[in-house]
Coordinates of C-alpha atoms (C1' of nucleotides) in Angstrom, one line a residue:
Chain X
M200 CA -15.9 26.3 -2.3
S201 CA -12.3 27.2 -1.7
I202 CA -11.6 29.9 0.9
F203 CA -8.9 31.3 -1.3
E204 CA -8.9 33.3 -4.5
P205 CA -6.3 31.4 -6.4
K206 CA -3.6 33.5 -8.0
S207 CA -3.8 31.6 -11.3
K208 CA -6.6 29.1 -11.5
V209 CA -5.2 25.6 -12.2
E210 CA -7.1 23.3 -14.5
F211 CA -8.6 20.3 -12.8
Q212 CA -8.9 18.0 -15.8
Q213 CA -8.0 14.4 -16.5
K214 CA -6.0 14.8 -19.6
K215 CA -4.2 11.9 -21.3
M216 CA -0.5 11.9 -20.8
G217 CA 1.6 13.4 -23.5
N218 CA 4.5 11.4 -24.9
S219 CA 7.2 13.1 -22.7
E220 CA 5.2 12.2 -19.6
V221 CA 4.8 8.6 -20.8
D222 CA 8.6 8.4 -21.2
K223 CA 9.2 9.8 -17.7
K224 CA 6.7 7.3 -16.3
N225 CA 8.4 4.4 -18.1
N226 CA 11.7 5.2 -16.5
Q227 CA 10.2 5.3 -13.0
V228 CA 11.2 2.8 -10.4
P229 CA 8.3 0.4 -9.7
E230 CA 6.2 1.3 -6.7
P231 CA 6.6 -2.2 -5.1
T232 CA 10.4 -1.6 -5.2
L233 CA 10.1 1.8 -3.6
R234 CA 8.0 0.4 -0.9
R235 CA 10.6 -2.2 -0.1
L236 CA 13.6 0.1 0.0
P237 CA 13.0 1.7 3.4
G238 CA 12.9 -1.8 4.8
Y239 CA 16.3 -2.5 3.5
L240 CA 17.5 0.8 4.9
F241 CA 16.3 0.1 8.4
F242 CA 17.9 -3.4 8.3
L243 CA 21.2 -2.0 7.1
Q244 CA 21.3 0.6 9.8
K245 CA 20.9 -2.2 12.4
I246 CA 23.6 -4.2 10.6
K247 CA 26.0 -1.2 10.5
E248 CA 25.6 -0.8 14.3
E249 CA 26.6 -4.4 14.6
G250 CA 29.8 -3.5 12.8
M251 CA 29.3 -5.4 9.6
L252 CA 31.3 -3.7 6.8
N253 CA 29.9 -5.7 3.9
I254 CA 26.5 -7.2 3.3
S255 CA 25.3 -9.5 0.5
A256 CA 21.8 -9.8 -1.1
P257 CA 21.4 -13.4 0.1
V258 CA 22.0 -12.3 3.7
I259 CA 19.5 -9.4 3.4
G260 CA 17.0 -11.8 1.7
K261 CA 17.3 -14.3 4.5
S262 CA 16.9 -11.7 7.3
L263 CA 14.0 -9.9 5.6
N264 CA 12.4 -13.1 4.3
C265 CA 12.4 -12.1 0.6
D266 CA 14.0 -13.3 -2.6
P267 CA 17.8 -12.5 -3.0
T268 CA 17.3 -11.9 -6.7
Q269 CA 14.7 -9.3 -5.9
V270 CA 17.0 -7.6 -3.4
V271 CA 19.7 -7.3 -6.1
K272 CA 17.3 -5.9 -8.6
D273 CA 15.8 -3.5 -6.1
L274 CA 19.2 -2.2 -5.0
S275 CA 20.4 -1.8 -8.6
F276 CA 17.8 1.0 -9.0
T277 CA 19.8 3.1 -6.5
G278 CA 22.9 2.9 -8.8
I279 CA 25.0 1.2 -6.2
K280 CA 27.6 -1.4 -7.4
G281 CA 28.4 -4.5 -5.4
K282 CA 31.3 -6.9 -5.6
P283 CA 30.8 -10.6 -6.5
K284 CA 31.4 -12.9 -3.6
V285 CA 31.6 -9.9 -1.2
G286 CA 28.4 -8.1 -1.6
Y287 CA 27.9 -4.4 -0.9
N288 CA 29.8 -2.0 1.3
T289 CA 27.3 -1.4 4.1
Y290 CA 28.1 2.3 4.5
E291 CA 27.9 3.0 0.8
L292 CA 24.7 1.1 0.5
I293 CA 23.1 3.0 3.3
H294 CA 24.2 6.3 1.7
A295 CA 22.9 5.2 -1.7
L296 CA 19.5 4.3 -0.3
E297 CA 19.2 7.5 1.8
E298 CA 20.2 9.6 -1.2
F299 CA 17.9 7.8 -3.6
L300 CA 14.9 8.0 -1.2
G301 CA 15.6 11.5 -0.2
F302 CA 15.8 10.5 3.4
N303 CA 19.0 12.5 4.0
R304 CA 17.5 15.7 2.7
T305 CA 15.2 17.9 4.8
N306 CA 11.9 17.5 3.0
E307 CA 9.6 20.1 4.6
A308 CA 5.9 19.5 4.7
F309 CA 2.7 21.3 5.7
L310 CA 0.0 19.3 7.4
V311 CA -3.7 20.2 7.2
G312 CA -6.1 18.8 9.7
A313 CA -4.8 18.5 13.3
G314 CA -7.2 15.8 14.3
N315 CA -6.3 12.4 15.7
L316 CA -4.3 11.1 12.8
G317 CA -2.7 14.5 12.1
S318 CA -1.6 14.9 15.7
A319 CA -0.2 11.5 15.7
L320 CA 1.9 12.1 12.6
M321 CA 3.2 15.4 14.2
A322 CA 4.2 13.6 17.4
Y323 CA 5.4 10.6 15.5
Q324 CA 8.0 12.3 13.3
K325 CA 9.9 13.3 16.4
H326 CA 10.8 9.7 17.1
Q327 CA 10.5 7.9 13.8
S328 CA 12.4 8.7 10.7
L329 CA 9.7 9.4 8.1
G330 CA 12.0 11.1 5.7
L331 CA 10.1 14.3 6.0
K332 CA 9.7 17.2 8.5
I333 CA 6.4 18.8 9.2
I334 CA 7.2 22.5 9.7
A335 CA 3.7 23.7 10.3
A336 CA 0.2 22.4 10.8
F337 CA -3.1 24.1 10.0
D338 CA -6.7 23.6 11.2
V339 CA -10.0 25.6 11.0
D340 CA -10.9 24.6 14.6
N341 CA -10.2 27.4 17.0
N342 CA -9.7 25.0 19.8
K343 CA -6.8 23.4 18.0
V344 CA -5.2 26.6 16.8
G345 CA -2.3 27.6 19.0
Q346 CA -1.7 24.1 20.3
L347 CA 1.8 22.7 20.3
I348 CA 2.0 19.1 19.1
G349 CA 5.3 17.2 18.7
G350 CA 7.1 20.6 18.7
I351 CA 4.9 22.0 15.9
Y352 CA 2.4 24.8 16.3
V353 CA -1.1 24.4 14.9
L354 CA -1.9 27.6 12.9
D355 CA -5.2 29.0 11.6
Y356 CA -6.0 27.6 8.2
N357 CA -6.2 31.1 6.8
K358 CA -2.5 31.5 7.3
L359 CA -1.7 28.7 4.9
F360 CA -1.6 30.8 1.8
H361 CA 0.6 33.5 3.2
L362 CA 3.1 31.0 4.8
A363 CA 3.3 28.8 1.7
D364 CA 4.3 31.9 -0.3
R365 CA 7.2 32.6 2.0
L366 CA 8.5 29.1 2.7
N367 CA 8.3 27.3 -0.6
V368 CA 7.1 24.0 0.8
K369 CA 6.4 21.3 -1.8
I370 CA 4.7 18.5 0.3
G371 CA 1.3 18.6 1.9
I372 CA -0.1 16.0 4.3
L373 CA -3.9 15.8 4.2
T374 CA -5.5 14.5 7.4
T375 CA -8.8 16.4 7.3
P376 CA -12.3 14.8 7.4
N377 CA -13.2 13.3 4.0
H378 CA -15.7 15.9 3.1
A379 CA -13.1 18.7 3.2
A380 CA -10.3 16.8 1.4
Q381 CA -10.9 17.9 -2.2
D382 CA -11.2 21.7 -1.3
V383 CA -8.1 21.6 0.9
A384 CA -6.2 19.7 -1.8
E385 CA -7.1 22.3 -4.3
D386 CA -6.0 25.1 -1.9
L387 CA -2.7 23.3 -1.4
V388 CA -2.1 23.0 -5.2
N389 CA -2.8 26.7 -5.5
C390 CA -0.3 27.3 -2.8
G391 CA 2.4 25.7 -4.9
I392 CA 2.4 22.2 -3.3
K393 CA 3.7 19.6 -5.7
A394 CA 3.0 16.4 -3.7
I395 CA 0.1 15.4 -1.5
W396 CA 0.1 12.6 1.1
N397 CA -3.6 11.8 1.3
F398 CA -4.7 10.0 4.4
T399 CA -8.4 10.6 3.8
S400 CA -10.7 8.2 1.9
A401 CA -11.6 10.9 -0.6
N402 CA -10.5 10.4 -4.2
L403 CA -8.7 13.6 -5.1
V404 CA -9.2 15.0 -8.6
L405 CA -6.1 17.2 -9.3
P406 CA -3.9 18.1 -12.2
A407 CA -1.9 15.2 -13.5
K408 CA 1.4 16.8 -12.6
I409 CA 0.5 16.7 -8.9
I410 CA 1.9 13.7 -7.1
V411 CA -0.7 12.0 -4.9
Q412 CA 0.1 9.2 -2.4
N413 CA -3.0 7.7 -1.0
T414 CA -2.7 6.1 2.4
S415 CA -6.2 5.4 3.5
M416 CA -6.3 3.3 6.6
S417 CA -9.6 1.5 5.6
S418 CA -7.9 0.1 2.4
Y419 CA -5.4 -1.8 4.5
A420 CA -8.1 -2.8 7.0
A421 CA -10.1 -4.2 4.1
V422 CA -7.2 -6.4 2.9
L423 CA -6.6 -7.7 6.5
L424 CA -10.3 -8.4 7.1
R425 CA -10.9 -10.2 3.8
R426 CA -7.7 -12.3 4.2
L427 CA -9.0 -13.3 7.6
T428 CA -12.3 -14.3 6.2
D429 CA -10.6 -16.3 3.4
S430 CA -8.5 -18.3 6.0
E431 CA -11.6 -19.4 8.0
Chain D
M994 CA 12.8 -12.8 24.9
S995 CA 9.1 -13.1 25.2
I996 CA 7.6 -12.2 28.6
F997 CA 5.2 -15.2 28.3
E998 CA 5.6 -18.9 28.6
P999 CA 3.7 -20.0 25.5
K1000 CA 1.2 -22.8 26.1
S1001 CA 2.3 -24.6 23.0
K1002 CA 5.3 -23.3 21.3
V1003 CA 4.5 -22.4 17.7
E1004 CA 7.1 -23.0 15.0
F1005 CA 8.5 -19.9 13.5
Q1006 CA 9.7 -21.4 10.2
Q1007 CA 9.3 -20.3 6.6
K1008 CA 7.9 -23.5 5.1
K1009 CA 6.9 -23.8 1.5
M1010 CA 3.2 -23.8 0.9
G1011 CA 1.4 -27.1 0.6
N1012 CA -0.9 -27.6 -2.4
S1013 CA -4.1 -26.9 -0.5
E1014 CA -2.7 -23.5 0.6
V1015 CA -1.6 -22.8 -3.0
D1016 CA -5.2 -23.5 -4.2
K1017 CA -6.6 -21.2 -1.5
K1018 CA -4.2 -18.5 -2.5
N1019 CA -5.1 -18.9 -6.2
N1020 CA -8.7 -18.2 -5.4
Q1021 CA -8.0 -15.1 -3.4
V1022 CA -9.1 -11.7 -4.6
P1023 CA -6.2 -9.6 -5.8
E1024 CA -4.8 -7.2 -3.2
P1025 CA -5.2 -4.1 -5.5
T1026 CA -8.9 -5.0 -5.9
L1027 CA -9.3 -5.2 -2.1
R1028 CA -7.6 -1.9 -1.6
R1029 CA -10.0 -0.2 -4.1
L1030 CA -13.2 -1.7 -2.7
P1031 CA -13.5 0.6 0.4
G1032 CA -13.3 3.6 -2.0
Y1033 CA -16.3 2.3 -3.9
L1034 CA -18.1 1.8 -0.6
F1035 CA -17.6 5.3 0.6
F1036 CA -18.6 6.7 -2.7
L1037 CA -21.8 4.6 -2.8
Q1038 CA -22.8 5.7 0.7
K1039 CA -22.6 9.3 -0.4
I1040 CA -24.6 8.4 -3.6
K1041 CA -27.2 6.6 -1.5
E1042 CA -27.6 9.7 0.7
E1043 CA -28.3 11.7 -2.5
G1044 CA -31.1 9.3 -3.2
M1045 CA -29.8 7.5 -6.2
L1046 CA -31.3 4.0 -6.4
N1047 CA -29.1 2.7 -9.2
I1048 CA -25.5 3.2 -10.1
S1049 CA -23.5 2.0 -13.1
A1050 CA -19.8 1.2 -13.4
P1051 CA -19.2 4.0 -15.9
V1052 CA -20.6 6.6 -13.4
I1053 CA -18.5 5.2 -10.6
G1054 CA -15.5 5.2 -12.9
K1055 CA -16.0 8.8 -13.8
S1056 CA -16.4 10.0 -10.2
L1057 CA -13.5 8.0 -8.8
N1058 CA -11.3 8.6 -11.9
C1059 CA -10.7 4.9 -12.7
D1060 CA -11.5 2.5 -15.5
P1061 CA -15.1 1.3 -15.8
T1062 CA -14.0 -2.2 -16.9
Q1063 CA -12.0 -2.4 -13.7
V1064 CA -14.9 -1.3 -11.6
V1065 CA -17.1 -4.1 -13.2
K1066 CA -14.4 -6.6 -12.5
D1067 CA -13.7 -5.5 -9.0
L1068 CA -17.4 -5.5 -8.1
S1069 CA -17.9 -9.0 -9.6
F1070 CA -15.7 -10.4 -6.8
T1071 CA -18.3 -9.5 -4.3
G1072 CA -20.8 -11.8 -6.1
I1073 CA -23.2 -8.9 -6.9
K1074 CA -25.2 -9.0 -10.2
G1075 CA -25.9 -5.8 -12.2
K1076 CA -28.5 -5.2 -14.9
P1077 CA -27.4 -4.2 -18.4
K1078 CA -28.3 -0.5 -19.2
V1079 CA -29.3 0.1 -15.5
G1080 CA -26.3 -0.8 -13.4
Y1081 CA -26.4 -2.0 -9.8
N1082 CA -29.0 -1.4 -7.2
T1083 CA -27.2 1.1 -4.8
Y1084 CA -28.5 -0.5 -1.6
E1085 CA -27.7 -4.1 -2.7
L1086 CA -24.2 -3.0 -3.8
I1087 CA -23.4 -1.3 -0.5
H1088 CA -24.7 -4.4 1.3
A1089 CA -22.6 -6.7 -0.9
L1090 CA -19.4 -4.6 -0.3
E1091 CA -19.9 -4.4 3.4
E1092 CA -20.6 -8.1 3.6
F1093 CA -17.6 -9.0 1.5
L1094 CA -15.2 -6.7 3.3
G1095 CA -16.5 -7.7 6.7
F1096 CA -17.3 -4.0 7.5
N1097 CA -20.8 -4.9 8.8
R1098 CA -19.5 -7.4 11.3
T1099 CA -17.9 -6.4 14.6
N1100 CA -14.2 -7.3 14.1
E1101 CA -12.7 -7.0 17.5
A1102 CA -9.0 -6.2 17.8
F1103 CA -6.3 -5.7 20.4
L1104 CA -3.8 -2.9 20.1
V1105 CA -0.3 -3.1 21.5
G1106 CA 1.7 0.0 21.9
A1107 CA -0.3 3.1 23.0
G1108 CA 2.2 5.6 21.7
N1109 CA 1.5 8.3 19.2
L1110 CA 0.2 6.2 16.4
G1111 CA -1.5 3.7 18.6
S1112 CA -3.3 6.5 20.5
A1113 CA -4.4 8.0 17.2
L1114 CA -5.9 4.8 15.9
M1115 CA -7.8 4.4 19.2
A1116 CA -9.2 7.9 18.9
Y1117 CA -9.6 7.6 15.1
Q1118 CA -11.9 4.5 15.2
K1119 CA -14.5 6.5 17.1
H1120 CA -15.1 8.7 14.1
Q1121 CA -14.0 6.8 11.1
S1122 CA -15.3 3.5 9.9
L1123 CA -12.2 1.3 9.8
G1124 CA -14.2 -1.9 9.8
L1125 CA -12.8 -3.0 13.1
K1126 CA -13.2 -2.2 16.8
I1127 CA -10.3 -1.9 19.2
I1128 CA -11.6 -3.4 22.4
A1129 CA -8.5 -3.1 24.5
A1130 CA -5.0 -1.6 24.3
F1131 CA -1.8 -2.7 26.0
D1132 CA 1.4 -1.0 26.9
V1133 CA 4.4 -1.7 29.2
D1134 CA 4.7 1.9 30.2
N1135 CA 3.1 2.6 33.6
N1136 CA 2.4 6.2 32.7
K1137 CA 0.2 5.0 29.9
V1138 CA -1.5 2.2 31.7
G1139 CA -4.9 3.3 33.1
Q1140 CA -5.4 6.1 30.5
L1141 CA -8.6 6.3 28.6
I1142 CA -8.1 7.0 24.9
G1143 CA -11.0 7.2 22.4
G1144 CA -13.1 5.3 24.9
I1145 CA -10.6 2.5 25.3
Y1146 CA -8.6 1.8 28.4
V1147 CA -4.8 1.1 28.2
L1148 CA -4.1 -2.0 30.2
D1149 CA -0.8 -3.4 31.5
Y1150 CA 0.8 -5.6 28.9
N1151 CA 0.9 -8.5 31.3
K1152 CA -2.8 -8.7 31.1
L1153 CA -2.8 -9.5 27.4
F1154 CA -2.5 -13.3 27.7
H1155 CA -5.2 -13.6 30.3
L1156 CA -7.6 -11.4 28.4
A1157 CA -7.0 -13.0 25.0
D1158 CA -7.9 -16.3 26.6
R1159 CA -11.3 -15.0 27.6
L1160 CA -12.2 -12.8 24.7
N1161 CA -11.1 -14.9 21.7
V1162 CA -9.9 -11.9 19.7
K1163 CA -8.4 -12.6 16.3
I1164 CA -6.9 -9.3 15.2
G1165 CA -3.8 -7.6 16.7
I1166 CA -2.7 -4.1 15.9
L1167 CA 1.0 -3.6 16.3
T1168 CA 2.1 0.0 17.1
T1169 CA 5.1 -0.6 19.3
P1170 CA 8.7 0.6 18.7
N1171 CA 10.4 -1.4 16.0
H1172 CA 12.7 -3.2 18.4
A1173 CA 9.8 -4.7 20.3
A1174 CA 7.7 -5.7 17.3
Q1175 CA 8.9 -9.3 16.7
D1176 CA 8.6 -10.3 20.4
V1177 CA 5.1 -8.8 20.8
A1178 CA 4.0 -10.3 17.5
E1179 CA 5.1 -13.8 18.8
D1180 CA 3.2 -13.1 22.0
L1181 CA 0.1 -12.2 20.0
V1182 CA 0.3 -15.4 18.0
N1183 CA 0.7 -17.4 21.2
C1184 CA -2.5 -15.7 22.4
G1185 CA -4.4 -17.0 19.5
I1186 CA -4.3 -13.9 17.3
K1187 CA -4.8 -14.9 13.6
A1188 CA -4.1 -11.5 11.8
I1189 CA -1.6 -8.8 12.6
W1190 CA -1.8 -5.2 11.3
N1191 CA 1.8 -4.2 11.5
F1192 CA 2.5 -0.4 11.7
T1193 CA 6.2 -0.9 12.6
S1194 CA 9.1 -1.0 10.2
A1195 CA 10.1 -4.5 11.5
N1196 CA 9.9 -7.4 9.2
L1197 CA 7.9 -10.0 11.2
V1198 CA 8.9 -13.6 10.9
L1199 CA 5.8 -15.6 11.9
P1200 CA 4.1 -18.9 10.9
A1201 CA 2.7 -18.9 7.3
K1202 CA -0.9 -19.2 8.5
I1203 CA -0.7 -15.9 10.3
I1204 CA -2.0 -13.0 8.2
V1205 CA 0.3 -10.0 8.3
Q1206 CA -0.7 -6.6 6.9
N1207 CA 2.3 -4.3 6.8
T1208 CA 1.4 -0.6 6.9
S1209 CA 4.7 1.1 7.5
M1210 CA 4.5 4.9 7.1
S1211 CA 8.0 5.2 5.8
S1212 CA 7.2 3.0 2.8
Y1213 CA 4.6 5.4 1.6
A1214 CA 6.8 8.4 2.4
A1215 CA 9.5 6.8 0.3
V1216 CA 7.2 6.5 -2.8
L1217 CA 6.1 10.1 -2.4
L1218 CA 9.6 11.5 -2.0
R1219 CA 11.0 9.6 -4.9
R1220 CA 8.1 10.6 -7.2
L1221 CA 8.8 14.2 -6.2
T1222 CA 12.5 13.8 -7.1
D1223 CA 11.5 12.1 -10.4
S1224 CA 9.3 15.1 -11.3
E1225 CA 11.9 17.7 -10.8
Chain Y
dT24 C1' 41.6 -21.9 -9.1
dA25 C1' 37.0 -22.7 -7.2
dG26 C1' 33.0 -20.9 -5.6
dA27 C1' 29.9 -17.3 -4.2
dT28 C1' 27.6 -13.4 -5.6
dT29 C1' 26.6 -9.7 -8.8
dG30 C1' 24.1 -8.1 -12.7
dT31 C1' 21.6 -8.9 -16.9
dT32 C1' 18.5 -11.2 -19.9
dA33 C1' 14.7 -14.4 -20.5
dA34 C1' 10.5 -16.8 -18.7
dT35 C1' 6.8 -16.7 -15.8
dC36 C1' 3.1 -15.0 -13.3
dG37 C1' -0.6 -11.9 -12.2
dA38 C1' -3.2 -7.7 -12.9
dT39 C1' -5.0 -4.4 -16.1
dT40 C1' -7.0 -3.2 -20.2
dA41 C1' -9.4 -4.2 -24.5
dA42 C1' -12.7 -6.7 -27.2
dC43 C1' -17.0 -8.5 -27.7
dA44 C1' -21.1 -11.2 -26.9
dA45 C1' -25.2 -11.4 -23.9
dT46 C1' -29.1 -8.9 -22.2
dC47 C1' -32.1 -5.7 -20.2
Chain M
dT45 C1' -36.0 -2.1 -31.6
dA46 C1' -31.7 0.4 -30.5
dG47 C1' -28.4 1.4 -27.3
dA48 C1' -26.2 1.2 -23.0
dT49 C1' -24.1 -1.7 -19.7
dT50 C1' -22.9 -6.1 -17.8
dG51 C1' -19.9 -9.9 -17.7
dT52 C1' -16.6 -12.9 -19.8
dT53 C1' -12.7 -14.1 -22.5
dA54 C1' -8.4 -12.6 -24.8
dA55 C1' -4.5 -9.4 -25.2
dT56 C1' -1.4 -6.4 -23.1
dC57 C1' 1.4 -4.7 -19.7
dG58 C1' 4.4 -4.8 -15.8
dA59 C1' 6.6 -7.1 -11.9
dT60 C1' 8.6 -11.2 -10.1
dT61 C1' 11.3 -15.1 -10.6
dA62 C1' 14.5 -18.1 -12.9
dA63 C1' 18.6 -18.8 -15.6
dC64 C1' 23.1 -17.9 -16.5
dA65 C1' 27.2 -15.4 -17.8
dA66 C1' 30.6 -12.2 -15.7
dT67 C1' 33.8 -11.4 -12.0
dC68 C1' 36.0 -10.8 -7.8

DNA sequence: TAGATTGTTAATCGATTAACAATC
DNA sequence: TAGATTGTTAATCGATTAACAATC
């Protein structure tokens, strides 16, 4: 179904992880921790503007309404060292978080599907620090091709393969309709993309080495709606 | 800082949960389960269109690339009963999921902040089943007020309190800039909102009974970027 | 020195996975 | 009946929380 003839056909199988992959996984920072780190970073940037040179885990915990022990543990993953009684150097901590999360690098990404959500992300990144930079967007719809959204041109989907070859982009953002998601994801993988931020509701089946971050709006809506029902 | 004089000032404290609240919490469906349920629902709707009258957990598991035991456990929370060797009746299962998630009800929501992300969600809901219906959007920016986005009018933020009084809306979607988030959230609570879908990076401090679903884009970007670094 | 905070190790809690009996 | 699948109970795994020693 793909529009491309892949250079080297990747295998779309669900293989069990080998031992080296298990080892790598075991060393990984827990996902809940990673999700909390940007929150610390935003808070610290505010704190820094207020001129505070040091910050302790209990103060962060009080402000962000979370457990100080957890703050200490979360921050320890970045490799930063604090001083008893003093806390952490604000500047060093910000730097460590940015470094660890990759927010200080330029993480270039392609976006496929310049619909509502896709357009929003393109416009959004101009104002909000997402940690990544969309350098080109693609769509099959001729009405969308040529448009400039958030400073990014929407290109014809056929140009994806050629451009990927030249630019060596590693991240793909998937904001297509659900039915196109699997095919586009496979195209992205064949273009050399290593990580896919999937905003569709489709369950992507891709090689194990490809990193997939699912961010389906309806999942979060489901949690909200059910909790509301529970509370009634 | 609020633009409103609240009718009855709510207390913004972090109180420990009483026993009845603990009990309620203990009976709650795990959040990971809730996040998976919409995925099952979308898959089942596709299956139903293909004319399959029954579906088993192993088949769902294979298609969605997850453990069949987990599928059985997840589905059991909806109260549905399956038949050994046969599986579940497709139609009944879809109905049970929609009922359980509240996707078959009309869950009316207010949206505050008609910027990029807010506009996207307004346009998005026309095409995608989010399980909720935005009935009005609010913004302080006069350039945005009066605009029609995705069939929804953007109203002046000052009208929020009056309209909430009349319409008895329970869900608020927060897509303002970070610095305005806490104040707007408090306004929403004072308007009678029970659940807030928070797309900002602000950590909201609200009464314990208010349901807050945080969906900050940078959290998910952080997970993606770090996993990419890990894999290199 | 005294006390607050870090950082590590142990205990708890909750979700996932495995085992297995019930049953269609 | 035999075998596949449900549904429940137990074991495992991982994250959070608690305890406490180290230290500035």
